[in-house]
Short mmCIF file of C-alpha atoms in Angstrom, two decimals:
data_model
loop_
_atom_site.label_atom_id
_atom_site.label_comp_id
_atom_site.label_asym_id
_atom_site.label_seq_id
_atom_site.Cartn_x
_atom_site.Cartn_y
_atom_site.Cartn_z
CA MET Z 75 40.16 -94.31 -50.85
CA CYS Z 76 39.55 -98.09 -50.88
CA LEU Z 77 36.66 -97.66 -53.32
CA SER Z 78 38.89 -95.65 -55.64
CA CYS Z 79 41.39 -98.53 -55.61
CA VAL Z 80 38.60 -100.96 -56.51
CA GLU Z 81 37.60 -98.67 -59.38
CA GLN Z 82 41.15 -99.01 -60.72
CA GLY Z 83 40.64 -102.77 -60.86
CA TRP Z 84 42.97 -103.53 -57.96
CA ASP Z 85 42.33 -106.25 -55.39
CA THR Z 86 41.82 -104.16 -52.27
CA ALA Z 87 41.88 -105.24 -48.63
CA LEU Z 88 41.11 -103.16 -45.55
CA ILE Z 89 42.32 -104.33 -42.13
CA VAL Z 90 40.23 -103.08 -39.20
CA ALA Z 91 39.76 -103.80 -35.50
CA ASP Z 92 36.07 -103.09 -34.93
CA ASN Z 93 34.57 -106.44 -33.86
CA PHE Z 94 32.16 -106.49 -36.81
CA GLY Z 95 33.84 -109.47 -38.45
CA ASP Z 96 35.17 -110.06 -41.95
CA GLU Z 97 33.05 -109.01 -44.91
CA ILE Z 98 33.18 -107.91 -48.52
CA LYS Z 99 31.65 -104.48 -49.07
CA ASP Z 100 31.54 -102.62 -52.39
CA GLY Z 101 34.33 -104.84 -53.68
CA VAL Z 102 36.61 -104.21 -50.69
CA ASN Z 103 37.75 -107.25 -48.69
CA ILE Z 104 37.46 -106.18 -45.04
CA TYR Z 105 39.44 -108.17 -42.49
CA ASP Z 106 38.64 -107.67 -38.81
CA VAL Z 107 41.51 -108.61 -36.48
CA GLY Z 108 38.97 -109.40 -33.82
CA PHE Z 109 38.78 -106.77 -31.12
CA ASN Z 110 38.83 -103.07 -30.48
CA SER Z 111 39.89 -101.01 -27.52
CA ASN Z 112 39.91 -97.44 -26.28
CA SER Z 113 43.17 -98.14 -24.48
CA ARG Z 114 46.13 -96.44 -26.15
CA LEU Z 115 48.44 -99.09 -24.70
CA LYS Z 116 46.44 -101.87 -26.35
CA ARG Z 117 46.44 -100.02 -29.66
CA PHE Z 118 50.23 -99.88 -29.48
CA THR Z 119 50.55 -103.56 -28.58
CA GLN Z 120 47.92 -106.24 -29.24
CA ILE Z 121 45.96 -104.50 -32.00
CA VAL Z 122 49.03 -103.25 -33.86
CA TRP Z 123 50.63 -106.70 -33.71
CA SER Z 124 47.41 -108.35 -34.95
CA VAL Z 125 47.23 -105.89 -37.84
CA TYR Z 126 50.84 -106.69 -38.74
CA LYS Z 127 50.22 -110.46 -38.77
CA LYS Z 128 47.15 -110.08 -40.99
CA ALA Z 129 49.07 -107.73 -43.31
CA ILE Z 130 51.82 -110.31 -43.74
CA ASP Z 131 49.23 -113.03 -44.43
CA LEU Z 132 47.75 -110.94 -47.26
CA ASN Z 133 51.13 -110.58 -49.03
CA ALA Z 134 50.04 -107.38 -50.81
CA ASP Z 135 51.98 -105.50 -53.47
CA ILE Z 136 51.55 -102.24 -51.55
CA TYR Z 137 50.70 -101.46 -47.93
CA HIS Z 138 49.02 -98.13 -47.18
CA LEU Z 139 49.03 -97.31 -43.45
CA HIS Z 140 46.67 -94.64 -42.12
CA ASP Z 141 47.39 -94.47 -38.38
CA PRO Z 142 50.51 -93.11 -36.65
CA GLU Z 143 50.28 -96.11 -34.28
CA LEU Z 144 51.15 -98.29 -37.29
CA LEU Z 145 54.47 -96.59 -38.02
CA SER Z 146 56.18 -99.23 -35.88
CA ILE Z 147 54.99 -102.06 -38.12
CA ALA Z 148 55.88 -100.03 -41.22
CA LEU Z 149 59.52 -100.77 -40.42
CA LEU Z 150 58.77 -104.47 -39.93
CA LEU Z 151 57.02 -104.59 -43.30
CA LYS Z 152 60.01 -102.92 -44.94
CA LEU Z 153 62.30 -105.55 -43.38
CA LYS Z 154 60.12 -108.13 -45.18
CA GLY Z 155 60.81 -106.34 -48.47
CA LYS Z 156 57.32 -104.84 -48.82
CA LYS Z 157 56.32 -101.59 -50.50
CA VAL Z 158 54.97 -99.33 -47.75
CA ILE Z 159 53.19 -95.95 -47.82
CA PHE Z 160 52.23 -93.89 -44.79
CA ASP Z 161 49.19 -91.62 -45.03
CA ALA Z 162 49.76 -88.43 -43.01
CA HIS Z 163 46.23 -87.14 -42.40
CA GLU Z 164 47.51 -84.45 -40.05
CA ASP Z 165 50.76 -82.91 -38.90
CA LEU Z 166 51.25 -85.26 -35.94
CA PRO Z 167 53.80 -83.19 -33.97
CA LYS Z 168 51.58 -80.09 -34.29
CA GLN Z 169 48.51 -82.09 -33.35
CA ILE Z 170 50.19 -83.25 -30.14
CA LEU Z 171 50.92 -79.64 -29.19
CA SER Z 172 47.16 -78.99 -29.27
CA LYS Z 173 46.13 -81.86 -26.97
CA PRO Z 174 44.18 -80.33 -24.04
CA TYR Z 175 44.94 -83.23 -21.68
CA LEU Z 176 48.72 -82.68 -21.93
CA LYS Z 177 50.60 -80.10 -19.91
CA PRO Z 178 52.62 -77.70 -22.12
CA TYR Z 179 56.00 -79.22 -21.23
CA GLN Z 180 54.63 -82.74 -21.77
CA ALA Z 181 53.23 -81.77 -25.16
CA LYS Z 182 56.56 -80.27 -26.26
CA VAL Z 183 58.54 -83.36 -25.24
CA ILE Z 184 56.10 -85.82 -26.84
CA SER Z 185 55.85 -83.67 -29.98
CA PHE Z 186 59.65 -83.61 -30.28
CA LEU Z 187 59.87 -87.39 -29.89
CA ALA Z 188 57.03 -87.95 -32.37
CA LYS Z 189 58.66 -85.68 -34.95
CA ASN Z 190 61.96 -87.52 -34.78
CA PHE Z 191 60.35 -90.98 -34.83
CA GLU Z 192 58.09 -89.99 -37.73
CA ARG Z 193 61.05 -88.65 -39.71
CA PHE Z 194 63.22 -91.71 -38.94
CA VAL Z 195 60.56 -94.17 -40.07
CA CYS Z 196 59.15 -92.31 -43.06
CA LYS Z 197 62.56 -91.76 -44.66
CA LYS Z 198 62.79 -95.55 -44.93
CA LEU Z 199 59.36 -95.99 -46.54
CA ASP Z 200 58.49 -95.97 -50.23
CA GLY Z 201 56.23 -92.96 -49.98
CA VAL Z 202 54.11 -90.65 -47.88
CA VAL Z 203 50.63 -89.52 -48.91
CA ALA Z 204 50.00 -86.09 -47.39
CA ALA Z 205 46.56 -84.65 -46.71
CA THR Z 206 47.67 -81.09 -47.53
CA PRO Z 207 50.43 -79.39 -49.54
CA PHE Z 208 52.00 -78.20 -46.29
CA ILE Z 209 52.33 -81.74 -44.94
CA LYS Z 210 53.76 -82.86 -48.28
CA GLU Z 211 56.38 -80.13 -48.08
CA LYS Z 212 57.29 -81.14 -44.53
CA PHE Z 213 57.98 -84.73 -45.56
CA GLN Z 214 59.91 -83.63 -48.63
CA VAL Z 215 62.17 -81.63 -46.31
CA TYR Z 216 62.66 -84.89 -44.38
CA GLY Z 217 63.83 -86.44 -47.65
CA CYS Z 218 60.70 -88.54 -48.22
CA ASN Z 219 58.97 -89.38 -51.49
CA SER Z 220 55.73 -87.50 -50.85
CA GLU Z 221 52.54 -86.65 -52.74
CA ALA Z 222 49.64 -84.45 -51.63
CA VAL Z 223 46.28 -86.20 -52.03
CA ASN Z 224 43.63 -83.91 -50.61
CA ASN Z 225 40.39 -85.23 -49.13
CA PHE Z 226 38.15 -83.23 -51.44
CA PRO Z 227 34.45 -84.02 -52.09
CA LYS Z 228 33.26 -86.62 -54.55
CA LEU Z 229 31.35 -84.84 -57.31
CA GLU Z 230 28.73 -87.58 -57.52
CA GLU Z 231 27.80 -87.15 -53.85
CA PHE Z 232 26.68 -83.58 -54.46
CA SER Z 233 25.42 -83.78 -58.04
CA GLU Z 234 21.81 -84.09 -56.86
CA VAL Z 235 22.01 -81.39 -54.17
CA LYS Z 236 19.85 -78.47 -55.23
CA VAL Z 237 19.88 -75.42 -52.99
CA LYS Z 238 16.28 -74.53 -52.19
CA LYS Z 239 15.87 -70.83 -52.86
CA GLU Z 240 12.10 -70.54 -52.86
CA SER Z 241 10.65 -69.09 -49.64
CA LYS Z 242 13.73 -70.11 -47.71
CA VAL Z 243 14.28 -68.42 -44.37
CA PHE Z 244 17.91 -67.36 -44.03
CA SER Z 245 19.66 -69.89 -41.80
CA ALA Z 246 23.14 -71.15 -41.01
CA CYS Z 247 24.37 -74.71 -40.63
CA TYR Z 248 27.30 -76.41 -38.96
CA ILE Z 249 28.14 -80.04 -39.70
CA GLY Z 250 30.78 -82.11 -37.94
CA ASN Z 251 32.09 -82.97 -34.50
CA ILE Z 252 31.11 -80.41 -31.89
CA SER Z 253 33.88 -79.30 -29.56
CA LYS Z 254 35.30 -76.22 -27.89
CA VAL Z 255 38.06 -75.71 -30.50
CA ARG Z 256 35.55 -76.16 -33.32
CA GLY Z 257 33.86 -73.02 -32.08
CA ILE Z 258 30.40 -73.99 -30.87
CA ILE Z 259 30.28 -71.31 -28.13
CA GLU Z 260 31.46 -68.60 -30.54
CA MET Z 261 28.73 -69.63 -33.00
CA LEU Z 262 26.15 -69.20 -30.24
CA ASP Z 263 27.61 -65.82 -29.27
CA ALA Z 264 27.25 -64.71 -32.90
CA LEU Z 265 23.66 -65.97 -33.04
CA GLN Z 266 22.86 -63.99 -29.93
CA ALA Z 267 24.38 -60.86 -31.46
CA SER Z 268 22.57 -61.39 -34.78
CA LYS Z 269 19.21 -61.72 -32.97
CA ASP Z 270 17.15 -63.47 -35.67
CA ILE Z 271 19.31 -66.01 -37.55
CA PRO Z 272 18.70 -69.70 -36.75
CA LEU Z 273 21.37 -72.40 -36.80
CA SER Z 274 21.09 -76.10 -37.65
CA ILE Z 275 23.82 -78.38 -36.33
CA ALA Z 276 24.51 -82.01 -37.21
CA GLY Z 277 27.11 -83.88 -35.22
CA LYS Z 278 27.98 -85.07 -31.76
CA PHE Z 279 29.34 -83.21 -28.76
CA ASN Z 280 32.67 -84.63 -27.61
CA ASP Z 281 32.24 -83.37 -24.05
CA PRO Z 282 29.06 -83.58 -21.91
CA ILE Z 283 30.08 -80.51 -19.90
CA LEU Z 284 30.44 -78.49 -23.11
CA GLU Z 285 27.06 -79.78 -24.26
CA GLN Z 286 25.47 -78.58 -21.02
CA LYS Z 287 27.13 -75.18 -21.44
CA ALA Z 288 25.86 -74.90 -25.02
CA ASN Z 289 22.34 -75.96 -24.03
CA ALA Z 290 22.31 -73.26 -21.33
CA HIS Z 291 23.43 -70.51 -23.73
CA PRO Z 292 20.81 -67.77 -24.34
CA ALA Z 293 20.98 -68.41 -28.10
CA TRP Z 294 20.37 -72.17 -27.86
CA ASP Z 295 16.67 -71.66 -28.56
CA LYS Z 296 17.69 -70.63 -32.10
CA VAL Z 297 19.47 -73.96 -32.63
CA GLU Z 298 18.00 -77.07 -34.21
CA ASP Z 299 20.20 -79.95 -33.04
CA HIS Z 300 19.88 -82.87 -35.46
CA GLY Z 301 22.49 -85.08 -33.82
CA TRP Z 302 24.30 -87.48 -36.13
CA LEU Z 303 22.96 -87.64 -39.71
CA ASP Z 304 23.79 -89.93 -42.62
CA ARG Z 305 25.28 -88.52 -45.83
CA HIS Z 306 21.92 -88.13 -47.58
CA ALA Z 307 20.39 -86.24 -44.65
CA VAL Z 308 23.47 -84.02 -44.41
CA SER Z 309 23.08 -83.12 -48.08
CA ASP Z 310 19.43 -82.21 -47.49
CA LEU Z 311 20.38 -80.07 -44.49
CA MET Z 312 22.94 -78.13 -46.52
CA ALA Z 313 20.46 -77.68 -49.37
CA ASN Z 314 18.00 -76.12 -46.93
CA SER Z 315 20.59 -73.80 -45.38
CA SER Z 316 21.78 -70.39 -46.55
CA VAL Z 317 25.37 -70.46 -45.27
CA GLY Z 318 27.78 -73.03 -43.84
CA LEU Z 319 29.98 -72.28 -40.84
CA VAL Z 320 33.55 -73.49 -40.39
CA THR Z 321 34.77 -71.12 -37.69
CA LEU Z 322 37.27 -73.29 -35.86
CA HIS Z 323 39.66 -71.82 -33.32
CA PRO Z 324 42.91 -70.81 -35.07
CA ILE Z 325 45.04 -73.28 -33.09
CA ILE Z 326 48.38 -74.42 -34.48
CA ASN Z 327 46.94 -77.72 -35.69
CA TYR Z 328 44.43 -75.95 -37.95
CA GLN Z 329 46.74 -73.35 -39.51
CA ASP Z 330 47.76 -75.60 -42.41
CA ALA Z 331 44.70 -77.87 -42.38
CA LEU Z 332 42.03 -78.19 -45.06
CA PRO Z 333 38.65 -78.71 -43.34
CA VAL Z 334 36.62 -81.21 -45.34
CA LYS Z 335 33.35 -79.47 -44.42
CA MET Z 336 34.55 -76.21 -45.97
CA PHE Z 337 34.72 -77.91 -49.36
CA GLU Z 338 31.48 -79.81 -48.80
CA TYR Z 339 29.61 -76.54 -48.23
CA MET Z 340 31.11 -75.33 -51.51
CA ALA Z 341 30.11 -78.56 -53.26
CA ALA Z 342 26.55 -78.14 -51.97
CA GLY Z 343 26.37 -74.68 -53.51
CA ILE Z 344 26.09 -72.60 -50.34
CA PRO Z 345 28.48 -69.82 -49.28
CA LEU Z 346 30.54 -70.21 -46.14
CA ILE Z 347 31.87 -68.18 -43.26
CA ALA Z 348 35.26 -69.41 -42.11
CA THR Z 349 37.94 -68.51 -39.61
CA ASP Z 350 40.39 -65.89 -40.86
CA ILE Z 351 43.25 -68.38 -41.27
CA PRO Z 352 45.55 -67.25 -44.12
CA TYR Z 353 45.40 -70.51 -46.10
CA TRP Z 354 41.60 -70.72 -45.86
CA LYS Z 355 41.25 -67.03 -46.67
CA GLN Z 356 43.34 -67.50 -49.82
CA ILE Z 357 41.06 -70.29 -51.08
CA ILE Z 358 37.84 -68.47 -50.20
CA GLU Z 359 38.86 -65.15 -51.71
CA ARG Z 360 40.26 -66.75 -54.87
CA SER Z 361 37.04 -68.73 -55.33
CA GLU Z 362 34.82 -65.81 -54.18
CA CYS Z 363 32.70 -68.30 -52.27
CA GLY Z 364 32.33 -66.79 -48.80
CA LEU Z 365 33.62 -64.56 -46.03
CA VAL Z 366 36.25 -64.88 -43.31
CA VAL Z 367 35.87 -63.73 -39.74
CA ASP Z 368 37.55 -63.54 -36.35
CA PRO Z 369 35.47 -66.17 -34.50
CA PHE Z 370 36.21 -64.54 -31.15
CA ASN Z 371 34.52 -61.30 -32.21
CA PRO Z 372 30.76 -62.01 -31.97
CA GLU Z 373 29.79 -58.58 -33.31
CA GLU Z 374 31.92 -59.03 -36.44
CA TYR Z 375 30.69 -62.61 -36.81
CA ALA Z 376 27.05 -61.47 -36.55
CA GLU Z 377 27.73 -58.62 -38.97
CA LYS Z 378 28.97 -61.08 -41.62
CA LEU Z 379 25.89 -63.24 -41.13
CA LYS Z 380 23.59 -60.22 -41.43
CA TYR Z 381 25.47 -59.04 -44.51
CA LEU Z 382 24.77 -62.31 -46.31
CA GLN Z 383 21.18 -62.28 -45.06
CA SER Z 384 20.70 -58.79 -46.53
CA ASN Z 385 22.27 -59.70 -49.88
CA PRO Z 386 20.55 -62.85 -51.20
CA ASP Z 387 21.83 -62.36 -54.75
CA LEU Z 388 25.43 -62.17 -53.52
CA CYS Z 389 24.78 -65.17 -51.30
CA ALA Z 390 23.55 -67.17 -54.30
CA LYS Z 391 26.49 -66.04 -56.44
CA MET Z 392 29.01 -67.09 -53.79
CA GLY Z 393 27.30 -70.48 -53.60
CA GLU Z 394 27.56 -70.88 -57.37
CA ASN Z 395 31.21 -69.81 -57.32
CA GLY Z 396 32.02 -72.38 -54.64
CA LYS Z 397 30.33 -75.18 -56.57
CA LYS Z 398 32.20 -74.20 -59.73
CA ALA Z 399 35.53 -74.22 -57.84
CA ILE Z 400 34.78 -77.75 -56.63
CA GLU Z 401 33.93 -78.94 -60.13
CA MET Z 402 37.08 -77.39 -61.60
CA GLU Z 403 39.69 -77.94 -58.89
CA TYR Z 404 38.76 -79.19 -55.43
CA ASN Z 405 37.31 -82.64 -56.14
CA TRP Z 406 38.19 -86.26 -55.47
CA THR Z 407 38.20 -87.17 -59.18
CA ILE Z 408 41.41 -85.19 -59.58
CA GLU Z 409 42.90 -86.42 -56.31
CA LYS Z 410 42.29 -90.12 -56.94
CA ARG Z 411 44.21 -89.85 -60.22
CA LYS Z 412 47.16 -88.46 -58.27
CA LEU Z 413 46.91 -91.37 -55.84
CA ALA Z 414 46.79 -93.96 -58.64
CA SER Z 415 49.80 -92.37 -60.32
CA PHE Z 416 51.72 -92.35 -57.03
CA TYR Z 417 50.98 -96.05 -56.49
CA ALA Z 418 52.08 -96.86 -60.03
CA ARG Z 419 55.41 -95.06 -59.63
CA ILE Z 420 56.13 -96.95 -56.42
CA VAL Z 421 55.17 -100.40 -57.71
CA ASN Z 422 57.04 -99.95 -60.98
#
């Protein structure tokens, strides 16, 4: 997003708290407030206050806040007469309901408080950038000036990706954080049921116990675990794969979400198998770029994998359809124009 602002010719500053110091990178002035912390309490106090002081020092025309922790300083910036936008990456109250470390009654209370605080603050801001149409609609119901700016792929990042069709063994890939709700165990169950389809994964486990469980699964010997990869290596991995998997658990937080990796598989020109969530299913069926599945049914999951394996021409066609859909509709070139227009309306 910062790079897109630079492309528009705007002086762009990014305030961080990562201990890497100030720097200028790709035209973006990066200001480090000097420390980071895993403590939630510190994020709500020292770090947030340091970010606020640096923001005031910069005296910007527009302030674009990306973290819910910063909603408190959004009000302070408004009291200073600043133009302030909040970027709602996720539906925060729904996200809280999905937190595994909270007891159900705790999650409901905190979600209720977060919803009311979010609504109170955002109604006083100049705008809300929403990561999905559903989040945009929610904030419009609150009475906020909201625009959906989806985190779709950059066309240039995938322009050189060429799917390797010659002598390619049918294989699946999964790219992203590896967790229980992102379906790693269900993927392994499907591999076991499919018998002969390998899987490449690129990402990090968020839980050492889950990693041990995955490593002990009978199908783990079919997995090539690449760990974390840079963007170029990820592109190569997708180009060498036959199908991308995005079979997350259908928890409440994912029902209205738009998984970035789903669109990156499409941009890379490979078909995908995704969880049978209505919104995802609508996109996939309209674009004719993949299949949907119940991730908790390993036989059905394996059957969909085998179906694509047995139909290479259909597999290739779905990959082409997905890439075409990205080029025509689901790309950052379109979204960054919406963002620039939204900024212009607020400033003017």
